[in-house]
mmCIF file with all atom_site columns, C-alpha atoms and ligand atoms in Angstrom:
data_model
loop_
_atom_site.group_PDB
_atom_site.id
_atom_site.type_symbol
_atom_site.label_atom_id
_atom_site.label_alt_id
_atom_site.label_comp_id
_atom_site.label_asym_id
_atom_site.label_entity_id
_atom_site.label_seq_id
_atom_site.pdbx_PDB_ins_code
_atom_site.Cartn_x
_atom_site.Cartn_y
_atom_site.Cartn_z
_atom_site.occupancy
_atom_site.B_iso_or_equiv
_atom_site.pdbx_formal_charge
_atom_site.auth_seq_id
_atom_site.auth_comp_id
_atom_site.auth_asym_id
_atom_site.auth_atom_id
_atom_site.pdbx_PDB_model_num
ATOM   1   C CA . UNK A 1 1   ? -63.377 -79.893 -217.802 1.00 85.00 ? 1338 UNK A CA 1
ATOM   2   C CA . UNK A 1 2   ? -66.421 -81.851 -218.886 1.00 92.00 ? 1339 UNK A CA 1
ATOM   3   C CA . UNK A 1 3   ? -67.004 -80.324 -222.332 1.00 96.00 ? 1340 UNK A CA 1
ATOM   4   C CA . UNK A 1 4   ? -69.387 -82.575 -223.852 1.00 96.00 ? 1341 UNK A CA 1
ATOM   5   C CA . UNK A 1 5   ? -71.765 -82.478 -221.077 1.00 97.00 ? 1342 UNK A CA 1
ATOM   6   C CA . UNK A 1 6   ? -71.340 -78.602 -220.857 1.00 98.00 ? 1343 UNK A CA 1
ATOM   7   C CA . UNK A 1 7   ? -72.202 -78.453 -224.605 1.00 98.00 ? 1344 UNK A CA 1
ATOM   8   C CA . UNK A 1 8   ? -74.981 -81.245 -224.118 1.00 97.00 ? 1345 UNK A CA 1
ATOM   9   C CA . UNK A 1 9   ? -76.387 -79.024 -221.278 1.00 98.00 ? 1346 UNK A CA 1
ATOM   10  C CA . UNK A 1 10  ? -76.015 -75.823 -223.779 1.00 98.00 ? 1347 UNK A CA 1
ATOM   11  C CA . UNK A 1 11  ? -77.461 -77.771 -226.521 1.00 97.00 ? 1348 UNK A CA 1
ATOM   12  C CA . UNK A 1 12  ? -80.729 -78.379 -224.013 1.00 97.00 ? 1349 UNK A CA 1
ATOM   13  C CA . UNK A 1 13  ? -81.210 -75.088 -222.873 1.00 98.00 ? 1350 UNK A CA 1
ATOM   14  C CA . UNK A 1 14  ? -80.878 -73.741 -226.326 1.00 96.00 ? 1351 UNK A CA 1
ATOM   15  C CA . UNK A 1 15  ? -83.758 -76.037 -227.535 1.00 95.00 ? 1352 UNK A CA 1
ATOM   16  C CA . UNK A 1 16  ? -86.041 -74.932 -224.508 1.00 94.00 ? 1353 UNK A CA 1
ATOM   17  C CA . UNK A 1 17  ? -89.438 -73.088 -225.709 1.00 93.00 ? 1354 UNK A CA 1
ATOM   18  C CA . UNK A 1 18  ? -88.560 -70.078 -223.989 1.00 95.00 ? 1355 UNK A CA 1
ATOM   19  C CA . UNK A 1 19  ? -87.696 -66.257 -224.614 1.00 93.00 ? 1356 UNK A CA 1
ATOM   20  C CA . UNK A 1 20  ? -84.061 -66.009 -226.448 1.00 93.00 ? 1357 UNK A CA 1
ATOM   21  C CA . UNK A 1 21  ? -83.688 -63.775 -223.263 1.00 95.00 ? 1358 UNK A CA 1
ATOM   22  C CA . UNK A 1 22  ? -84.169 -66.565 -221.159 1.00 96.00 ? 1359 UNK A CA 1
ATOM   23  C CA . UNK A 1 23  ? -82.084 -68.868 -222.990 1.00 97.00 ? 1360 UNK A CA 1
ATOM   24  C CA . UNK A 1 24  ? -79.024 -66.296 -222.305 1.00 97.00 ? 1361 UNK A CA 1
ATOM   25  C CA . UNK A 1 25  ? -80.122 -65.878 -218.209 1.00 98.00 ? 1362 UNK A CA 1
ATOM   26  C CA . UNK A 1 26  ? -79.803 -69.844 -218.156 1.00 98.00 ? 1363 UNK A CA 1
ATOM   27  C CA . UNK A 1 27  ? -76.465 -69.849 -219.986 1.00 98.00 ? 1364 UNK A CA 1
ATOM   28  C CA . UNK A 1 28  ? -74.979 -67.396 -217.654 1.00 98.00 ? 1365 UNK A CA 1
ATOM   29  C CA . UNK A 1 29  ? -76.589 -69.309 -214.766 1.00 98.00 ? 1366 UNK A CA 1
ATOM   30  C CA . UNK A 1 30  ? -75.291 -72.873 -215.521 1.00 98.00 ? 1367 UNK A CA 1
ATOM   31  C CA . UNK A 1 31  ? -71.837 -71.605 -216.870 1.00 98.00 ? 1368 UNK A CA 1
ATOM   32  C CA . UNK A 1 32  ? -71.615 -69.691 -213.500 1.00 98.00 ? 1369 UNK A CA 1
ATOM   33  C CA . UNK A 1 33  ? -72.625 -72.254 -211.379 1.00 98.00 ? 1370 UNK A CA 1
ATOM   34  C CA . UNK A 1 34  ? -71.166 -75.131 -213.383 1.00 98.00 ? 1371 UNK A CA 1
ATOM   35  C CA . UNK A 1 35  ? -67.752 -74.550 -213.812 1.00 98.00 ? 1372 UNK A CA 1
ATOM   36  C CA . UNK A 1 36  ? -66.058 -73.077 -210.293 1.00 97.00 ? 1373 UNK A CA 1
ATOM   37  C CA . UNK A 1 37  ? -63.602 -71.098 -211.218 1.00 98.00 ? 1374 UNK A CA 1
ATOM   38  C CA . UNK A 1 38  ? -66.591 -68.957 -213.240 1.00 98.00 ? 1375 UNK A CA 1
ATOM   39  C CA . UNK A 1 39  ? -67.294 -66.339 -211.775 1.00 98.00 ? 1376 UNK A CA 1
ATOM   40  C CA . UNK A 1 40  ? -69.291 -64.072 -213.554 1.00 98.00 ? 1377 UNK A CA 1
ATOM   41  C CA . UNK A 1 41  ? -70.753 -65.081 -216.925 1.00 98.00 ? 1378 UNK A CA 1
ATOM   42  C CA . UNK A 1 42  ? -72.159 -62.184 -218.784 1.00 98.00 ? 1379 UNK A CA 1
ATOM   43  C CA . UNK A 1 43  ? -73.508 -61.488 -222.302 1.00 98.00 ? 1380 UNK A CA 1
ATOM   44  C CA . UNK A 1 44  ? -72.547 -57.429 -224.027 1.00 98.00 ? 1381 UNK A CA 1
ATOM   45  C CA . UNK A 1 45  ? -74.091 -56.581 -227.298 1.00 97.00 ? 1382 UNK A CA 1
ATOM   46  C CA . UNK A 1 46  ? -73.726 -54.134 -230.192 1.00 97.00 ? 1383 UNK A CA 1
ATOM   47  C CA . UNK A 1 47  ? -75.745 -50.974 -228.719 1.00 97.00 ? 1384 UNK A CA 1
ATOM   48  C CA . UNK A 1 48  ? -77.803 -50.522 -231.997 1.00 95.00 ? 1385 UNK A CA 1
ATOM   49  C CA . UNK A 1 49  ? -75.536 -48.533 -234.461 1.00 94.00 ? 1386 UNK A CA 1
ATOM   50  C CA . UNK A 1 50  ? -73.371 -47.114 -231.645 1.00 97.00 ? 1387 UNK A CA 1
ATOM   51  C CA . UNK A 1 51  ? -69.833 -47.704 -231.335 1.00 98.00 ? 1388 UNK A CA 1
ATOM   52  C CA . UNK A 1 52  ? -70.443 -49.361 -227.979 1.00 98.00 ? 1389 UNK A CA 1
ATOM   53  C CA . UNK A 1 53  ? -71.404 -52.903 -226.164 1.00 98.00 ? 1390 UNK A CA 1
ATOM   54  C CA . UNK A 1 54  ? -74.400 -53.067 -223.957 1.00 98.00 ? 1391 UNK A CA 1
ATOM   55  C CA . UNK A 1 55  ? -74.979 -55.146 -221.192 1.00 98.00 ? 1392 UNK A CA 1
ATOM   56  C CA . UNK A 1 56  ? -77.807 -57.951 -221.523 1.00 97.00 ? 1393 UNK A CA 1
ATOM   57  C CA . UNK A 1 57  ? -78.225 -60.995 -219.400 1.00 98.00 ? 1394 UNK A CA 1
ATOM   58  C CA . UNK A 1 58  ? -75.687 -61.634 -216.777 1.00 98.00 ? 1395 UNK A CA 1
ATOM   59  C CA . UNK A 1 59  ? -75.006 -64.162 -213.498 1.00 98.00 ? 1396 UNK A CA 1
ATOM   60  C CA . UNK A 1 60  ? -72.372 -62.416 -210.730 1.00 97.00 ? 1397 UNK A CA 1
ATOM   61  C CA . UNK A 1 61  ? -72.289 -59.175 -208.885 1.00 96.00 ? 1398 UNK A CA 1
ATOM   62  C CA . UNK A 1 62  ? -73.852 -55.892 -210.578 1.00 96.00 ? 1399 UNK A CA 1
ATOM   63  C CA . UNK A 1 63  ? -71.626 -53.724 -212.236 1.00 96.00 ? 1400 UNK A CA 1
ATOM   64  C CA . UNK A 1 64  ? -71.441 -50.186 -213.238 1.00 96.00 ? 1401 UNK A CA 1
ATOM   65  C CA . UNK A 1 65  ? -70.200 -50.822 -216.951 1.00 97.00 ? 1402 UNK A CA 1
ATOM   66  C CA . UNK A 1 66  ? -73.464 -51.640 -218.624 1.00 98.00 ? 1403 UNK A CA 1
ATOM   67  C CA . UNK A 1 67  ? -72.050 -49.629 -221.619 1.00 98.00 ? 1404 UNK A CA 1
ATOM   68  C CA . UNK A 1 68  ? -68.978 -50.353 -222.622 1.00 98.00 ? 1405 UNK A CA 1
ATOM   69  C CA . UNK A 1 69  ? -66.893 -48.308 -225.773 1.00 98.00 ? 1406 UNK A CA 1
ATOM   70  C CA . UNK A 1 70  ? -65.467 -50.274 -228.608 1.00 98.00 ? 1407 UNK A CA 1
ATOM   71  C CA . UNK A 1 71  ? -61.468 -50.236 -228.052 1.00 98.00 ? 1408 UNK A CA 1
ATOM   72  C CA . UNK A 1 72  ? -61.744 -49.666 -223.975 1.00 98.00 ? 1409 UNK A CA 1
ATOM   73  C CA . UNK A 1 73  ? -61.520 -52.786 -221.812 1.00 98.00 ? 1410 UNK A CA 1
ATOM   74  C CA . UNK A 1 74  ? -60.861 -56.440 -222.679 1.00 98.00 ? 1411 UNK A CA 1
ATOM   75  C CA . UNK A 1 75  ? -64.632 -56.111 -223.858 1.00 98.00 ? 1412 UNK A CA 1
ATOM   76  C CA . UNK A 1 76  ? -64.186 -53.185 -225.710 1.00 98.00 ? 1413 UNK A CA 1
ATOM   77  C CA . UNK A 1 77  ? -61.011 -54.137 -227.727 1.00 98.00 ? 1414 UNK A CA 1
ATOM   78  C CA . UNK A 1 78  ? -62.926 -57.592 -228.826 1.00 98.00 ? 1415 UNK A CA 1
ATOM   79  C CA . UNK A 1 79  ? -65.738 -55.903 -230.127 1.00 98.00 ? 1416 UNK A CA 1
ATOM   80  C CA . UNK A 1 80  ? -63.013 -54.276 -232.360 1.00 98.00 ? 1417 UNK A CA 1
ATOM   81  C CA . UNK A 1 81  ? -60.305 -56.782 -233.376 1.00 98.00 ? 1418 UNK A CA 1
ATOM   82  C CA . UNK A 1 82  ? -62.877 -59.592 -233.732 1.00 98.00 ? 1419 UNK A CA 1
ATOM   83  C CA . UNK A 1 83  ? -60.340 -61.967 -232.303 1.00 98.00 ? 1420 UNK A CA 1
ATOM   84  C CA . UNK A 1 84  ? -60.973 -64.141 -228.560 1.00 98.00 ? 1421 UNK A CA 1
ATOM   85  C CA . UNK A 1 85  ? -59.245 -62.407 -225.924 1.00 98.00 ? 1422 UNK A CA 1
ATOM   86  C CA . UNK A 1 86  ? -57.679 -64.834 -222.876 1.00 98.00 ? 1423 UNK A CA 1
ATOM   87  C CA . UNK A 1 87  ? -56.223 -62.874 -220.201 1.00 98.00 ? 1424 UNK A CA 1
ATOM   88  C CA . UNK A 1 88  ? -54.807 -65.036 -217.408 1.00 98.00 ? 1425 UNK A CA 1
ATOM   89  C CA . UNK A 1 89  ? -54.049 -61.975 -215.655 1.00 98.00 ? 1426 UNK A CA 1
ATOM   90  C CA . UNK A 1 90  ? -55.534 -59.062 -215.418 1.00 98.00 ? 1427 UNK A CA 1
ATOM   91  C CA . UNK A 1 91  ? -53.031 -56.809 -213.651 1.00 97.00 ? 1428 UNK A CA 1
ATOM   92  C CA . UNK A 1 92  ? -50.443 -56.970 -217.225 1.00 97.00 ? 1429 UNK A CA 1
ATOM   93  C CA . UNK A 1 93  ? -53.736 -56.028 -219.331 1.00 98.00 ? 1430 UNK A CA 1
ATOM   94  C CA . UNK A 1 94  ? -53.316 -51.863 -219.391 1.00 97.00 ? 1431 UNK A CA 1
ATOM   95  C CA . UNK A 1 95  ? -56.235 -51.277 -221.641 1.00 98.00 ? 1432 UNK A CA 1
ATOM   96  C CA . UNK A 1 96  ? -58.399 -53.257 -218.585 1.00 98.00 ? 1433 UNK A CA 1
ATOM   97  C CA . UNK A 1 97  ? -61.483 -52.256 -216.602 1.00 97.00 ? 1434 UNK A CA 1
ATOM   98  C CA . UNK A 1 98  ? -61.915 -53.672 -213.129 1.00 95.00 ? 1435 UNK A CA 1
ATOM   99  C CA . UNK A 1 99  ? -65.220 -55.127 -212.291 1.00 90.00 ? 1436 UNK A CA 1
ATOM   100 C CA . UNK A 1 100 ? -64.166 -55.752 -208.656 1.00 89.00 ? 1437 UNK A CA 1
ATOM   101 C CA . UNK A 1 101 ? -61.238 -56.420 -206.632 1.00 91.00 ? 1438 UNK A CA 1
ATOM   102 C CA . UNK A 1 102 ? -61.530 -59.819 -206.442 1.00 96.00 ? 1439 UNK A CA 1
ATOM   103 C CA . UNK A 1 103 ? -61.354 -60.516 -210.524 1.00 98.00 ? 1440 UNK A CA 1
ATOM   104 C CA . UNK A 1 104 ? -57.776 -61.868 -211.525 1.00 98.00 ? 1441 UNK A CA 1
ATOM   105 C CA . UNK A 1 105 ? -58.134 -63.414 -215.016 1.00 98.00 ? 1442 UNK A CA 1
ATOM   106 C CA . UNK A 1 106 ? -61.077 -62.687 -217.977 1.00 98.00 ? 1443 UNK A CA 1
ATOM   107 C CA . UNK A 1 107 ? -61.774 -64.549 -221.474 1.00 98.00 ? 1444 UNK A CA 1
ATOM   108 C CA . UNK A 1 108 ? -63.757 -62.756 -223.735 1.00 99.00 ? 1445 UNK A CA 1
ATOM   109 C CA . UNK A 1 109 ? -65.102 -64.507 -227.094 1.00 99.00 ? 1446 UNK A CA 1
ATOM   110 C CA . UNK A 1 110 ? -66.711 -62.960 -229.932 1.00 98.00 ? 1447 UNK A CA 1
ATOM   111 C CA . UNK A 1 111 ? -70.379 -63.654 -231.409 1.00 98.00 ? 1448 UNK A CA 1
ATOM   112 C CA . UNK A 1 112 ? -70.504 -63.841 -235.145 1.00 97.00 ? 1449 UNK A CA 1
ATOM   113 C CA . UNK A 1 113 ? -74.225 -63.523 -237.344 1.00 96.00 ? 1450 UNK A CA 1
ATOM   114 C CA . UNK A 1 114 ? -73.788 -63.459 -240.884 1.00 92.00 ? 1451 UNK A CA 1
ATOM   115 C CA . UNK A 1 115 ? -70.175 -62.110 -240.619 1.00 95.00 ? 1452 UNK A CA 1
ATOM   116 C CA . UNK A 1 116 ? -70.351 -59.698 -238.532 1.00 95.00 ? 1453 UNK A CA 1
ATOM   117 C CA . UNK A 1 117 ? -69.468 -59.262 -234.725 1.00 97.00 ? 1454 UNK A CA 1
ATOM   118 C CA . UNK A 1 118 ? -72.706 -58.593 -232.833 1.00 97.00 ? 1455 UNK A CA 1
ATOM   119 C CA . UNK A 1 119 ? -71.719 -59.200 -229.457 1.00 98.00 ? 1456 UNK A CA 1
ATOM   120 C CA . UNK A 1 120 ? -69.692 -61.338 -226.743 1.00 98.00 ? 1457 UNK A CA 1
ATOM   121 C CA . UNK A 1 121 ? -70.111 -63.761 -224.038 1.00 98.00 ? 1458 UNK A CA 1
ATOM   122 C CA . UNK A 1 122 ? -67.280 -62.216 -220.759 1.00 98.00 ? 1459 UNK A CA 1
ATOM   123 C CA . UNK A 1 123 ? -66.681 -64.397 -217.892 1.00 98.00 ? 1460 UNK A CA 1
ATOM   124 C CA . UNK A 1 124 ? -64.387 -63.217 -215.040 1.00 98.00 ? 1461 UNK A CA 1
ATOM   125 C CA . UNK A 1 125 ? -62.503 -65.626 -212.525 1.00 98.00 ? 1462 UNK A CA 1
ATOM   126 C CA . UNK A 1 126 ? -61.326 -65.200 -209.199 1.00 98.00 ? 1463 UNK A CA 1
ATOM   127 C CA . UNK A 1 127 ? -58.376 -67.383 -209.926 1.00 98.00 ? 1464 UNK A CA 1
ATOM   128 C CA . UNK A 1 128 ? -54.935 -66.676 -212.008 1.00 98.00 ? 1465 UNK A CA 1
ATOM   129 C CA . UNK A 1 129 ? -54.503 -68.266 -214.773 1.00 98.00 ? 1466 UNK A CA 1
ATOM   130 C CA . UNK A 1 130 ? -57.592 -70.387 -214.375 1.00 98.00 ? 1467 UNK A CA 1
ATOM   131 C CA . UNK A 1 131 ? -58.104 -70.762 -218.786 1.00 98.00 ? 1468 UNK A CA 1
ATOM   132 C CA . UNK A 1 132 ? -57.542 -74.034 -220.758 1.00 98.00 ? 1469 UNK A CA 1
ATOM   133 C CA . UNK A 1 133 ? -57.984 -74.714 -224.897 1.00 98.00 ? 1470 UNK A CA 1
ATOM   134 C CA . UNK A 1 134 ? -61.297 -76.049 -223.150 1.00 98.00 ? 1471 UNK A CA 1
ATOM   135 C CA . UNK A 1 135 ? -62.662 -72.963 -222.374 1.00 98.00 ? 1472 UNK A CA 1
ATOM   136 C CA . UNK A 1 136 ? -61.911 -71.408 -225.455 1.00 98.00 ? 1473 UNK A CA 1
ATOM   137 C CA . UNK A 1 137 ? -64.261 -74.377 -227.350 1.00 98.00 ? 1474 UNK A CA 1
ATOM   138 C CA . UNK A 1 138 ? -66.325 -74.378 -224.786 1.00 98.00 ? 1475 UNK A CA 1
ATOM   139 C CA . UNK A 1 139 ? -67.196 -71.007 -225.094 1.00 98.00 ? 1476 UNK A CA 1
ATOM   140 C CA . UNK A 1 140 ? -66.749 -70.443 -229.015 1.00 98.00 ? 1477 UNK A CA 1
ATOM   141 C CA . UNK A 1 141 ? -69.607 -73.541 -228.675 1.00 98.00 ? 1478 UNK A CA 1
ATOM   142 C CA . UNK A 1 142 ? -71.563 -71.588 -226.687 1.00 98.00 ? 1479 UNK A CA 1
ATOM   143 C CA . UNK A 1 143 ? -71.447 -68.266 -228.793 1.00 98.00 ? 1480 UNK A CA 1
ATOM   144 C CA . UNK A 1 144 ? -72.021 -70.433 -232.131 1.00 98.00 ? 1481 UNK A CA 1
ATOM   145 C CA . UNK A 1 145 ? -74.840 -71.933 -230.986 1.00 97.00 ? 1482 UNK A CA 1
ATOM   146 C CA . UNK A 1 146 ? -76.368 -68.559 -229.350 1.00 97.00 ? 1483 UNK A CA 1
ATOM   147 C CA . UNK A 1 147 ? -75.486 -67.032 -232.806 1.00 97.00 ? 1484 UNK A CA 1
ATOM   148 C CA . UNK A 1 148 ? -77.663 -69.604 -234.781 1.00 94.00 ? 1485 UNK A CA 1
ATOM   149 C CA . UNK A 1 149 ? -80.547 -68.884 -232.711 1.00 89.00 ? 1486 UNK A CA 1
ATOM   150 C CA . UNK A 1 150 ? -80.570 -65.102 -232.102 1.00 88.00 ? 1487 UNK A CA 1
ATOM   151 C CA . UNK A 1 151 ? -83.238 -62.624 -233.004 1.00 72.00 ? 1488 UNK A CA 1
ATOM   152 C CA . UNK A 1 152 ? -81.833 -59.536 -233.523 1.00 71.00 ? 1489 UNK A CA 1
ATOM   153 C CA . UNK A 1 153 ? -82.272 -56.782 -232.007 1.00 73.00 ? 1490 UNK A CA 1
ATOM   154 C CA . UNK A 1 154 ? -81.512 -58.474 -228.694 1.00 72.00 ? 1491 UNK A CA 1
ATOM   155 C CA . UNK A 1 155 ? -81.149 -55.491 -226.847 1.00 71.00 ? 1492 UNK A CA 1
HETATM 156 N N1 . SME B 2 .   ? -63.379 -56.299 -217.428 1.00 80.52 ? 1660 SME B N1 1
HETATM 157 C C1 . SME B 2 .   ? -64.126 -55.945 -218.601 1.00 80.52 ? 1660 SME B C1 1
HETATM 158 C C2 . SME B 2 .   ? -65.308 -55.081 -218.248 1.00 80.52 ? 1660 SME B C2 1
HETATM 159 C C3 . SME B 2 .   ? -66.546 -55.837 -218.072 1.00 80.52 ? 1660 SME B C3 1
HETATM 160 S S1 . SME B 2 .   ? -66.632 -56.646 -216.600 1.00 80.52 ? 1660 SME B S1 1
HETATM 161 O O1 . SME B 2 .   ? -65.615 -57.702 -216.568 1.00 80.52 ? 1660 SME B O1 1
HETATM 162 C C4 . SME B 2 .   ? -68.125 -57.272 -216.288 1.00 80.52 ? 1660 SME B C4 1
HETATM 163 C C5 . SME B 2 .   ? -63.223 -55.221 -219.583 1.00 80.52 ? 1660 SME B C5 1
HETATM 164 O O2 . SME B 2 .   ? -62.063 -54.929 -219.296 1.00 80.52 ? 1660 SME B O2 1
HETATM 165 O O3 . SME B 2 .   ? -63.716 -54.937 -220.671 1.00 80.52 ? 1660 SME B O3 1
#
């Protein structure tokens, strides 16, 4: 993987003089159209003071699980143990909820402001085991840097 010119590219759309909004439809969009085996890059947040995560800007098919529960799903369990979440495969995940057929792996990384986890950026892969140590920084890059810039409430 390219890293520094995914983080360069990050780094530019960041800057832009647009709507934070924005900012997070053209992450999804490059990360999703960038990197191949991406196949759906997707932003959840905190819903408010709910115990849930709420769907904001995404790139990929629609899906039905706007509103997630902490603990339920890959999603759901981040939002709780505050920790990444790589699954190579989704079939040996139990605690898993299908966004289509066709999804085989997920990586889930937490968004941090002032301590506390607001949010997540979720991509899903067609492929097995598609995840290297480079998508891990790439995306812990990409969730810093959203985190620096964010006006809360986004959602
Ligand atoms: N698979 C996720 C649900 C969200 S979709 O991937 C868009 C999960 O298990 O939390």
């Amino acid at each position: 993987m390219q890293i520094d010119i995914h983080k360069n590219k990050i780094i530019n759309i960041i800057d832009n003089n647009v709507r934070f909004e924005d900012k997070l439809q053209a992450i999804c969009d490059y990360l999703e159209h960038s990197i191949d085996y991406y196949d759906w890059v997707g932003f959840y947040f905190k819903n408010g003071n709910k115990q849930e995560l709420k769907l904001a800007q995404f790139t990929g098919e629609n899906t039905e699980h706007v509103i997630i529960p902490f603990g339920k799903g890959i999603c759901g369990q981040v939002a709780v143990s505050n920790e990444n979440f790589v699954v190579q495969d989704v079939t040996e995940q139990d605690n898993y909820i299908s966004c289509g057929l066709n999804v085989k792996s997920e990586i889930v990384i937490p968004i941090f402001v002032a301590g506390e986890n607001i949010g997540q950026i979720d991509i899903d892969s067609h492929s097995i085991s598609p995840f290297t140590e480079d998508d891990t920084k790439l995306l812990e890059f990409v969730c810093l840097e959203v985190a620096k810039h964010i006006k809360l409430p986004v959602i």
